[in-house]
XYZ file of C-alpha atoms in Angstrom:
759
model
C 96.890 108.862 137.827
C 94.725 110.797 135.393
C 96.252 113.492 133.197
C 93.715 115.654 131.437
C 94.367 116.620 127.868
C 93.314 120.035 129.126
C 94.741 122.255 126.395
C 91.809 124.078 124.835
C 92.226 124.259 121.078
C 88.590 125.071 120.372
C 89.379 128.688 119.630
C 91.869 127.528 116.978
C 89.479 125.150 115.261
C 88.025 126.529 112.047
C 85.856 124.713 109.617
C 87.559 124.069 106.297
C 84.660 123.692 103.921
C 84.551 123.027 100.211
C 81.853 121.982 97.788
C 82.665 118.614 96.198
C 80.309 116.649 93.950
C 77.396 118.775 95.075
C 77.968 118.202 98.793
C 79.678 120.209 101.497
C 82.918 118.573 102.672
C 84.035 119.879 106.076
C 87.329 119.135 107.810
C 87.277 120.543 111.335
C 90.959 119.834 111.974
C 92.408 121.338 108.822
C 94.293 123.914 110.896
C 96.844 121.315 112.033
C 98.279 121.329 108.497
C 97.848 125.010 107.696
C 99.047 126.205 111.118
C 102.208 124.182 111.979
C 102.826 126.093 115.226
C 99.637 124.538 116.568
C 101.380 121.151 116.607
C 103.949 121.830 119.331
C 101.499 122.167 122.270
C 99.899 118.882 121.185
C 103.304 117.192 120.879
C 104.328 118.417 124.346
C 101.074 117.285 125.964
C 100.999 113.857 124.292
C 104.651 113.279 125.197
C 103.845 114.124 128.812
C 100.967 111.628 128.818
C 103.150 108.941 127.214
C 105.963 109.477 129.718
C 103.559 109.377 132.668
C 102.093 106.117 131.390
C 105.488 104.419 131.147
C 106.661 105.822 134.496
C 103.967 103.945 136.441
C 105.691 101.187 138.459
C 103.592 98.306 137.136
C 104.056 99.447 133.534
C 107.745 100.218 133.980
C 108.210 96.673 135.262
C 106.696 95.241 132.074
C 108.823 97.563 129.926
C 112.065 96.773 131.733
C 111.489 93.029 131.429
C 110.880 93.285 127.675
C 113.739 95.689 127.103
C 116.402 93.876 129.122
C 115.715 90.543 127.434
C 115.419 92.029 123.930
C 118.435 94.325 124.301
C 120.495 91.378 125.521
C 119.548 89.320 122.465
C 121.767 90.941 119.867
C 123.253 89.530 116.723
C 126.499 87.986 117.918
C 128.088 88.074 114.470
C 130.855 90.609 113.998
C 130.835 90.909 110.192
C 129.089 89.972 106.976
C 130.305 87.207 104.699
C 132.724 88.677 102.123
C 131.357 89.335 98.634
C 133.668 88.987 95.610
C 133.916 92.057 93.344
C 136.455 91.180 90.644
C 139.645 90.322 92.545
C 138.567 91.973 95.811
C 136.469 90.604 98.652
C 134.301 93.260 100.340
C 132.475 92.857 103.639
C 130.779 94.883 106.365
C 131.950 94.854 109.976
C 129.316 95.770 112.579
C 129.997 98.857 114.688
C 128.300 101.504 116.857
C 128.523 105.258 117.122
C 128.957 106.805 120.566
C 125.242 107.665 120.378
C 124.351 103.961 120.212
C 123.271 104.093 116.581
C 124.622 101.080 114.694
C 126.391 101.105 111.321
C 128.807 99.055 109.252
C 132.490 99.607 108.612
C 133.151 98.544 105.007
C 136.349 96.551 104.489
C 138.040 94.761 101.613
C 140.999 92.519 100.888
C 142.592 90.703 98.016
C 141.540 87.081 98.386
C 142.887 85.781 101.699
C 144.998 88.952 102.036
C 145.143 91.646 104.698
C 141.990 93.715 105.169
C 141.858 97.466 104.550
C 139.095 99.878 105.519
C 137.067 101.222 102.618
C 134.636 103.383 104.620
C 134.289 104.148 108.325
C 131.611 106.787 108.880
C 132.840 107.448 112.399
C 136.102 108.827 110.994
C 134.410 111.412 108.769
C 134.594 114.605 110.811
C 131.572 116.509 109.468
C 129.268 113.512 110.118
C 129.854 113.561 113.878
C 126.905 115.873 114.542
C 124.571 113.410 112.758
C 125.747 110.164 114.343
C 122.540 109.694 116.381
C 120.343 109.710 113.275
C 122.353 108.979 110.116
C 121.995 105.865 107.972
C 124.169 104.579 105.144
C 121.620 103.987 102.376
C 123.747 102.712 99.465
C 127.383 102.324 98.439
C 128.804 102.013 94.907
C 132.320 101.022 93.836
C 134.069 102.248 90.688
C 135.198 99.647 88.146
C 138.876 100.333 88.918
C 138.220 99.909 92.683
C 139.751 103.284 93.513
C 136.605 105.286 94.298
C 133.399 104.833 96.245
C 130.186 106.846 96.224
C 127.838 106.519 99.178
C 124.427 107.883 100.167
C 123.750 109.128 103.696
C 120.325 109.809 105.202
C 121.609 112.360 107.696
C 118.432 112.976 109.721
C 116.640 109.643 109.140
C 113.956 111.419 107.093
C 114.771 109.988 103.617
C 116.499 113.228 102.530
C 119.680 111.606 101.188
C 123.011 113.245 100.334
C 125.690 111.427 98.314
C 129.438 111.770 98.873
C 132.519 110.439 97.072
C 135.976 109.476 98.285
C 139.076 107.639 97.199
C 139.406 104.317 99.003
C 143.032 104.901 100.009
C 142.250 108.373 101.389
C 140.096 109.211 104.433
C 139.147 112.570 102.907
C 135.764 112.941 101.241
C 135.673 114.857 97.954
C 134.456 118.415 98.316
C 131.482 118.046 95.991
C 128.341 116.468 97.403
C 125.198 115.514 95.498
C 122.024 116.763 97.199
C 118.537 115.311 96.618
C 120.220 112.245 95.119
C 118.202 109.045 95.328
C 120.632 106.603 93.676
C 123.932 106.790 91.809
C 126.476 104.630 89.947
C 129.879 105.028 88.306
C 130.248 105.042 84.561
C 132.712 102.728 82.826
C 135.464 105.385 82.650
C 135.441 105.884 86.454
C 135.299 109.654 85.866
C 131.553 110.237 86.033
C 128.555 109.421 88.188
C 125.098 108.960 86.792
C 122.374 109.625 89.358
C 118.635 110.123 89.915
C 117.546 113.322 91.613
C 114.276 113.828 93.492
C 111.994 116.869 93.638
C 110.452 118.668 96.606
C 107.956 115.781 96.942
C 110.778 113.202 97.214
C 109.938 111.807 93.764
C 113.035 110.776 91.742
C 112.337 112.522 88.449
C 115.649 113.549 86.827
C 118.588 111.521 85.538
C 121.788 113.546 85.849
C 125.436 113.113 84.774
C 128.120 114.352 87.152
C 131.794 114.725 86.255
C 134.108 114.174 89.213
C 135.883 117.364 90.221
C 133.032 119.669 89.151
C 130.124 121.141 91.103
C 126.594 119.754 91.126
C 125.387 122.928 89.412
C 127.437 121.919 86.366
C 125.778 118.495 86.044
C 124.085 117.578 82.779
C 120.427 116.564 82.504
C 119.999 113.271 80.621
C 116.300 112.555 81.215
C 113.345 114.130 83.024
C 110.065 112.457 83.993
C 107.297 115.059 84.116
C 104.349 112.808 84.936
C 103.996 112.912 88.737
C 102.605 109.388 88.851
C 105.950 108.003 87.598
C 109.244 107.876 89.463
C 112.728 106.897 88.318
C 114.712 103.861 89.416
C 118.328 103.344 88.323
C 119.736 99.817 87.961
C 122.766 98.190 86.359
C 123.060 94.869 84.525
C 125.286 92.353 86.264
C 127.572 91.952 83.242
C 128.393 95.670 83.571
C 127.347 96.649 80.049
C 124.246 98.787 80.710
C 122.501 101.047 83.118
C 118.753 100.412 83.158
C 116.519 103.407 83.826
C 112.978 102.535 84.885
C 110.310 105.233 84.859
C 107.525 103.482 86.700
C 104.412 103.286 88.790
C 103.271 100.220 90.722
C 101.412 99.096 87.594
C 103.566 99.959 84.568
C 106.965 101.217 83.551
C 109.067 102.560 80.722
C 112.484 100.959 80.259
C 115.518 102.827 78.909
C 118.907 101.204 78.293
C 121.978 103.361 78.824
C 125.429 102.344 77.601
C 127.863 102.533 80.547
C 130.656 103.546 78.169
C 128.557 106.356 76.678
C 125.950 107.409 79.266
C 124.506 110.031 76.909
C 123.344 107.201 74.657
C 119.779 106.348 75.737
C 117.693 103.637 74.045
C 113.965 103.174 74.728
C 113.405 99.438 75.179
C 109.808 99.258 76.464
C 107.179 102.001 76.368
C 104.784 102.707 79.233
C 101.983 102.281 76.715
C 102.440 98.512 77.081
C 100.881 98.881 80.543
C 103.234 96.316 82.084
C 106.201 96.086 84.435
C 109.405 94.954 82.698
C 112.656 94.257 84.557
C 115.810 93.889 82.477
C 118.856 91.628 82.754
C 121.597 91.464 80.146
C 123.763 88.475 79.270
C 126.987 89.223 77.430
C 126.421 86.329 74.997
C 122.656 85.755 74.866
C 121.444 89.357 75.011
C 118.485 90.463 77.116
C 116.396 88.497 79.598
C 113.191 90.222 80.667
C 111.015 89.596 83.724
C 107.582 90.871 82.686
C 103.980 90.804 83.857
C 102.630 91.660 80.406
C 99.296 90.038 79.455
C 98.340 89.612 83.128
C 101.080 87.122 83.972
C 102.309 87.052 87.540
C 105.608 87.626 85.775
C 107.325 85.356 83.283
C 110.827 85.374 81.791
C 111.433 86.359 78.173
C 114.645 85.815 76.226
C 115.902 87.944 73.358
C 116.195 86.148 70.042
C 117.206 88.509 67.258
C 114.829 91.461 67.231
C 112.070 89.773 69.234
C 111.452 88.249 72.665
C 110.280 84.679 73.221
C 109.090 82.857 76.362
C 111.939 81.386 78.399
C 110.054 80.444 81.574
C 106.325 80.699 82.296
C 105.199 80.170 85.915
C 103.360 77.033 86.946
C 99.966 77.188 88.637
C 100.160 79.309 91.797
C 103.742 80.489 91.271
C 104.382 84.216 91.657
C 107.829 85.184 90.356
C 109.553 87.763 92.549
C 113.150 88.188 91.354
C 115.625 86.971 88.759
C 119.371 86.649 89.262
C 121.383 86.097 86.080
C 124.730 84.311 85.900
C 126.979 83.330 83.003
C 125.509 79.813 82.727
C 122.386 79.878 84.888
C 119.309 81.879 85.743
C 118.017 81.799 89.325
C 114.320 82.399 90.000
C 112.962 83.469 93.380
C 109.236 82.867 93.622
C 106.384 82.355 96.074
C 103.331 80.101 96.309
C 100.700 81.109 98.853
C 103.260 83.613 100.228
C 105.866 80.883 100.860
C 109.332 81.308 99.328
C 111.091 78.970 96.869
C 114.052 78.944 94.465
C 114.548 77.418 91.001
C 117.784 77.259 89.023
C 117.520 77.058 85.222
C 120.397 76.158 82.932
C 120.747 78.702 80.122
C 122.062 76.025 77.748
C 119.410 73.303 77.966
C 116.738 74.914 80.243
C 116.988 72.038 82.746
C 115.386 73.119 86.023
C 116.750 72.371 89.506
C 114.608 72.988 92.592
C 116.480 73.937 95.741
C 115.115 72.038 98.748
C 115.388 73.795 102.092
C 116.798 71.471 104.781
C 114.176 69.907 107.108
C 116.108 71.241 110.110
C 114.587 74.639 109.337
C 111.036 73.349 109.380
C 108.834 74.687 112.163
C 105.423 73.214 111.489
C 102.917 71.282 113.511
C 103.451 67.487 113.527
C 99.768 66.800 113.038
C 98.516 65.675 109.642
C 96.493 68.047 107.493
C 92.900 68.059 108.608
C 89.662 69.501 107.270
C 86.645 70.620 109.165
C 83.338 72.086 108.061
C 82.459 75.431 109.607
C 79.658 77.905 109.178
C 80.929 81.043 107.427
C 82.663 82.831 110.283
C 82.388 86.227 108.660
C 78.601 85.954 108.381
C 78.233 84.662 111.946
C 80.401 87.263 113.628
C 80.271 90.318 111.426
C 76.845 90.062 109.778
C 75.257 87.590 112.209
C 73.832 85.806 109.172
C 73.483 82.009 109.216
C 73.429 81.098 105.546
C 76.867 80.148 104.222
C 79.438 77.421 104.770
C 83.053 77.032 103.761
C 85.824 74.456 103.804
C 88.757 75.176 106.084
C 92.086 73.432 105.602
C 95.062 73.544 107.919
C 98.272 73.661 105.911
C 101.838 72.713 106.755
C 104.817 73.412 104.519
C 108.565 72.881 104.801
C 109.265 76.610 104.484
C 106.145 77.934 106.215
C 106.797 81.446 107.430
C 110.180 81.676 105.696
C 111.415 84.578 103.611
C 114.157 83.902 101.053
C 116.076 86.785 99.508
C 119.039 86.785 97.103
C 122.459 87.859 98.282
C 124.429 90.552 96.457
C 125.933 87.935 94.099
C 127.905 90.579 92.226
C 130.209 88.095 90.494
C 128.509 87.425 87.150
C 130.718 84.437 86.215
C 130.573 82.779 89.603
C 129.770 79.073 89.916
C 128.046 79.636 93.273
C 125.438 82.030 94.604
C 124.242 83.048 98.044
C 120.797 83.666 99.476
C 119.410 84.673 102.860
C 116.689 82.803 104.734
C 114.693 84.138 107.685
C 111.650 82.837 109.516
C 109.809 84.352 112.496
C 112.004 82.105 114.665
C 115.319 82.156 112.740
C 117.146 85.281 111.629
C 119.215 85.726 108.470
C 120.792 82.381 107.783
C 123.141 82.656 104.787
C 123.249 79.760 102.313
C 125.428 79.032 99.321
C 124.374 76.910 96.368
C 126.963 75.367 94.039
C 125.641 75.542 90.478
C 127.951 72.777 89.264
C 127.451 70.007 91.812
C 124.030 71.216 93.066
C 125.150 71.221 96.689
C 123.572 73.484 99.288
C 125.597 74.596 102.314
C 124.977 76.945 105.216
C 127.637 79.659 105.440
C 126.406 81.615 108.431
C 123.736 81.312 111.118
C 122.285 83.935 113.384
C 124.265 84.034 116.608
C 121.799 85.131 119.286
C 123.375 86.505 122.466
C 121.674 86.876 125.831
C 118.855 84.760 127.209
C 118.448 81.468 125.353
C 115.409 81.369 123.091
C 114.057 77.818 122.864
C 112.884 78.000 119.275
C 112.118 74.278 119.200
C 109.147 75.038 121.487
C 107.450 77.212 118.851
C 106.001 76.607 115.420
C 104.169 78.183 112.468
C 100.783 77.064 111.142
C 98.697 78.189 108.168
C 94.908 78.469 108.164
C 92.349 79.966 105.791
C 89.548 82.306 106.907
C 86.527 83.383 104.878
C 85.952 86.971 103.872
C 82.555 88.524 103.271
C 82.434 87.380 99.626
C 83.566 83.829 100.473
C 87.211 84.273 99.412
C 89.522 82.274 101.697
C 92.228 84.462 103.206
C 95.497 82.843 104.385
C 96.490 83.425 108.012
C 99.901 82.414 109.334
C 100.094 81.759 113.076
C 103.376 81.783 115.019
C 102.819 80.203 118.415
C 103.906 77.858 121.166
C 103.507 74.198 120.225
C 101.229 73.771 123.227
C 98.723 76.346 121.958
C 95.167 75.378 122.939
C 91.964 76.654 121.380
C 90.580 77.645 124.773
C 89.901 81.347 123.993
C 92.522 82.389 126.555
C 95.356 83.381 124.190
C 96.710 86.895 123.807
C 96.876 87.343 120.029
C 98.416 90.100 117.890
C 97.049 90.139 114.329
C 99.296 91.864 111.736
C 97.970 93.031 108.376
C 98.915 95.270 105.448
C 97.036 94.726 102.167
C 98.163 97.571 99.892
C 100.370 98.519 96.941
C 100.803 94.927 95.839
C 103.198 94.215 98.712
C 102.847 90.899 100.576
C 102.413 90.740 104.333
C 105.848 89.973 105.715
C 106.352 87.510 108.560
C 109.585 88.927 109.919
C 111.979 87.836 112.593
C 111.455 90.338 115.420
C 113.728 90.350 118.442
C 111.094 91.933 120.740
C 108.283 89.667 119.581
C 110.432 86.622 120.399
C 110.036 87.727 123.994
C 106.296 88.222 123.391
C 106.027 84.586 122.247
C 107.708 83.512 125.482
C 105.177 85.590 127.412
C 102.296 83.674 125.878
C 101.445 85.804 122.858
C 100.343 84.242 119.586
C 101.408 86.207 116.505
C 99.068 86.080 113.526
C 99.639 87.454 110.011
C 96.650 88.025 107.724
C 97.533 87.799 104.005
C 94.643 89.990 102.909
C 93.832 91.192 99.424
C 95.598 94.319 98.249
C 98.916 92.525 98.788
C 100.723 90.188 96.394
C 100.430 86.766 98.017
C 98.558 85.382 95.005
C 99.932 87.719 92.364
C 98.534 90.687 90.487
C 94.910 89.665 90.796
C 95.190 89.468 94.607
C 96.316 93.081 94.564
C 93.779 94.305 92.010
C 90.858 92.764 93.881
C 91.268 95.353 96.658
C 92.130 98.659 95.010
C 90.155 101.698 93.860
C 86.388 101.147 94.315
C 87.080 97.656 95.773
C 89.459 98.793 98.535
C 86.828 97.835 101.102
C 87.634 94.163 100.398
C 90.933 94.375 102.296
C 89.014 95.652 105.327
C 86.426 92.872 105.014
C 89.291 90.365 104.739
C 90.839 91.596 107.971
C 87.507 91.460 109.803
C 86.959 87.955 108.461
C 90.363 86.853 109.781
C 89.689 88.406 113.190
C 86.282 86.734 113.369
C 87.734 83.355 112.405
C 90.401 83.504 115.110
C 87.746 84.331 117.719
C 85.269 81.701 116.573
C 87.913 78.975 116.364
C 88.953 79.648 119.953
C 92.436 80.971 119.261
C 91.604 84.184 121.106
C 88.788 86.262 122.563
C 87.651 89.855 121.857
C 89.121 90.890 125.212
C 92.520 89.497 124.129
C 92.597 90.245 120.376
C 94.891 93.069 119.245
C 95.638 94.405 115.772
C 98.762 95.935 114.256
C 98.915 97.947 111.040
C 101.762 100.119 109.744
C 101.552 102.871 107.123
C 98.830 101.875 104.611
C 98.212 98.792 106.770
C 96.930 101.217 109.407
C 94.329 102.385 106.881
C 92.888 98.871 106.891
C 93.068 98.403 110.663
C 91.803 101.929 111.362
C 88.759 101.252 109.182
C 88.218 97.839 110.835
C 88.118 99.249 114.363
C 85.658 101.920 113.227
C 83.370 99.211 111.847
C 83.719 96.697 114.693
C 85.447 98.246 117.733
C 83.945 95.570 119.988
C 86.058 92.674 118.659
C 89.418 94.395 119.331
C 91.060 94.976 122.687
C 93.934 97.085 121.340
C 95.135 98.556 118.069
C 98.732 99.475 117.197
C 98.979 102.035 114.377
C 102.579 102.675 113.264
C 103.339 105.699 111.031
C 99.690 105.436 110.010
C 97.924 106.702 106.887
C 94.541 107.583 108.388
C 93.192 110.667 106.598
C 92.867 109.035 103.197
C 90.204 111.301 101.715
C 91.677 114.601 102.877
C 95.144 113.587 101.697
C 94.023 112.531 98.230
C 92.092 115.794 97.798
C 95.379 117.683 98.275
C 97.502 117.385 95.118
C 100.347 119.291 96.775
C 101.228 116.361 99.049
C 104.164 114.155 97.944
C 102.329 110.874 97.321
C 98.871 112.028 96.236
C 99.075 111.465 92.495
C 100.879 108.143 92.749
C 98.299 107.018 95.320
C 95.513 107.568 92.799
C 96.511 104.219 91.267
C 95.876 102.454 94.595
C 92.994 104.328 96.201
C 91.585 106.248 93.230
C 91.113 109.955 92.523
C 88.376 111.434 94.737
C 87.661 114.055 92.083
C 85.664 111.179 90.598
C 82.363 111.025 92.512
C 82.247 107.215 92.720
C 85.776 107.104 94.148
C 84.998 109.989 96.524
C 81.995 108.107 97.900
C 84.018 104.883 98.213
C 86.880 106.488 100.139
C 84.434 108.423 102.305
C 82.812 105.107 103.281
C 85.984 103.649 104.870
C 88.602 106.391 105.481
C 89.530 105.993 109.186
C 89.587 109.715 109.955
C 86.261 110.510 108.313
C 84.516 107.540 109.941
C 85.415 108.107 113.572
C 82.161 108.031 115.488
C 80.675 108.272 118.966
C 81.401 104.804 120.329
C 83.773 102.964 122.654
C 87.097 102.316 120.940
C 89.763 99.778 121.830
C 92.954 100.982 123.483
C 95.053 102.581 120.731
C 98.815 103.115 120.491
C 100.045 105.355 117.661
C 103.614 106.128 116.602
C 104.468 109.092 114.396
C 107.647 110.825 113.245
C 108.274 114.545 112.964
C 110.375 113.852 109.842
C 107.851 111.561 108.123
C 106.728 112.928 104.741
C 104.746 109.778 103.866
C 102.438 109.957 106.893
C 103.029 113.523 108.126
C 102.637 114.247 111.820
C 99.857 116.789 111.247
C 97.940 114.094 109.345
C 98.206 111.677 112.271
C 97.291 114.307 114.868
C 94.134 115.216 112.942
C 92.973 111.658 113.637
C 93.965 111.635 117.306
C 92.431 115.050 118.055
C 89.143 113.999 116.488
C 89.260 110.622 118.263
C 89.693 112.304 121.645
C 86.707 114.536 121.014
C 84.330 111.850 119.768
C 85.191 108.546 121.493
C 83.149 107.353 124.458
C 85.211 106.560 127.520
C 85.520 102.820 128.070
C 84.641 101.213 131.372
C 86.526 98.064 130.416
C 90.065 99.411 130.771
C 92.148 101.537 133.090
C 92.548 104.929 131.425
C 95.618 107.147 131.409
C 94.274 110.504 130.295
C 90.773 110.891 128.911
C 91.048 107.837 126.655
C 93.151 104.643 126.461
C 95.329 106.343 123.843
C 99.107 106.759 123.678
C 100.750 108.836 120.938
C 104.462 108.082 120.659
C 106.091 110.931 118.721
C 109.724 110.507 117.622
C 112.167 112.591 115.602
C 112.506 109.982 112.864
C 110.930 109.358 109.500
C 108.481 106.757 108.236
C 110.462 103.844 109.700
C 110.881 105.315 113.164
C 114.151 106.093 114.896
C 117.585 105.224 113.551
C 119.401 102.059 114.543
C 118.692 98.760 116.284
C 118.498 100.287 119.749
C 115.751 102.733 118.717
C 113.892 99.882 117.036
C 113.990 97.775 120.212
C 112.844 100.701 122.370
C 109.903 101.524 120.074
C 108.794 97.902 119.776
C 109.146 97.439 123.531
C 106.889 100.425 124.192
C 104.009 99.111 122.145
C 104.368 95.528 123.429
C 104.319 96.946 126.981
C 101.151 98.858 126.073
C 99.567 95.642 124.769
C 100.588 93.566 127.774
C 99.148 96.178 130.110
C 95.790 96.543 128.385
C 95.168 92.813 127.906
C 96.383 92.115 131.441
C 96.546 94.455 134.416
C 94.406 97.187 132.851
C 91.824 94.814 131.354
C 88.615 94.980 133.358
C 86.567 92.693 131.112
C 88.530 89.473 131.587
C 86.712 86.880 133.656
C 87.193 83.144 133.763
C 83.651 82.656 132.508
C 84.037 84.997 129.526
C 87.245 83.308 128.422
C 86.330 79.660 128.876
C 82.804 79.522 127.543
C 82.711 77.594 124.280
C 80.949 80.244 122.252
C 80.808 83.935 123.071
C 77.502 85.790 122.793
C 78.781 87.699 119.760
C 79.167 84.471 117.763
C 76.320 82.416 119.176
C 75.443 79.504 116.924
C 71.794 78.952 116.085
C 71.832 75.150 115.961
C 73.637 72.533 118.041
C 75.030 70.711 114.986
C 76.729 73.896 113.787
C 79.033 74.094 116.759
C 82.712 74.213 115.839
C 84.228 70.738 115.670
C 86.836 70.172 118.326
C 90.109 68.565 117.227
């Protein structure tokens, strides 16, 4: 069935034109921002097309299979492991609203005593109308354990309201704190200190609230007027200080606040140092600082008198991520080549203990490391140049694909600490490490209900692909152990590469089912992220942002040339700023992608950064640059996905967007899709629903999609169904010959001896 996107908006289209750097900049779809009522007809039509697509019997069958298996595979655990706060043990018990949205009931007990409910959102009367969308964002406990303060994102759009209540009373205090990003109790249990955000969702004020008064009576303690900086409120584990960070992604200012006298603010580090400093306080030793000053990928400083001295400097390749401070030990969480590790350092003698993850969690290939010489894949596939070579090394590691994160570990004087470990095949295992006897024990494992997932049949492997400039880019593959390099594998390549955030390799309940259906999941650790520290990020920002796009194309080309997939089976996934990279890549080389998944995408980079009234514009100058500078303008114009849409055949594209998303606003996304529909050439290689193989999935949520696990499963199932359809039933270019030939025409080797070595 063909549904025409027949609504004629041509009469509404006006040319928004401005003179910038001596040239005329024209945005034909500006009206979608300036005329919000123009969005609803587009939303209605795209929703109709999406629904028609998923109502087709063959597509509905794919969806139902994914959904039933994924929905049946829930976390079988009923509660979190208790966390000790002074003499009380607190834990969360998993629950659901009548709407299906999931939440946690917070409980506590005196050690080994009877449990009492601290907070049950379902019992708060005025929250009933929000139960389909609300999320509990944070919860804070007063020092006397009589009060709690908790933040609620009522509409799943990051507009958070904070409430307070006595633990032994179901009633919530009358006063609520609006536009409150984070909050904490002062030492006297009579005040809350909190950060408040402006109309651009930037936390910029530090306020003091006295319980029993109105928010209008609150006292201003600090205000950040520079729009590139935002406030973050923390508290030292020993309970002595609040730590106020006024920060960007590249530098911060650190202010210590006495919890007994919150009006007493002390500047510890100035933003002029051009570094990020994170503060921990020890009641006997003073301050410990995690800093990236002098271009370190973070190191730990210790206070000695009125100065700071090195306590721990990272070894080659180590990138420090977090510090957890205890009475007698310091715990370091760090990565090497995006893999997670833990060190424990004694505060008395600085003896270091490395925590070894048990071999039972290892999911790597049994083969030994091998090397093979290949012609530079990027040059062969992207540039079709035959001049460069590189060394490729297959890597195995005991924690390949694992993510390790600290637990809450609130108890400062504890002799044990907890951490969480996840891999693409194992979800949220909880471990405890005894600091005295150095024993590691597993406290809790993921209890998967439903259809048995045979995780022993799958593995993770690491490869390195060349980018345009010769830099080797790590790629992590998650795949069946029987994977063959026969060019017949459906492959989904994830990438991000922005803001100094590493590419995660998460456990995903829907993509478990995709693995069982023959998909290979690939994760490209491209520049712009943090896999190799600050320099890895800085190599692909501002005028060098194009490098992250070249990295992604290099990874895609490598996977094709090595036989892991084929252009008719290769799909890409990018979310938020990751969609900037993927959107640019499919503009440059649409022929090597079968499908692209763009989730809450940032696609109109140039137009957004020219508008200083948008929430993230000024902070984004540090990542993408300020287009009021001609060199930056020209750079962004060269890759911005929206500006570079052109008359060519595009891969099948699935886009999700939220009506409540202020980070990637719906009008911004629809500018891209409206232009794409007008300019793209209809493909003869796929079945088309509508004028183009394009689905726009519009939800009522924010930047992270709908609220709750069920919404997550439904959204993920929709795009995996889309992928399975377009690489399978709706794929007209698959032939046995095209998939099994050793070398595709697009990567034809010039000489016989240059053929890829088989192993």
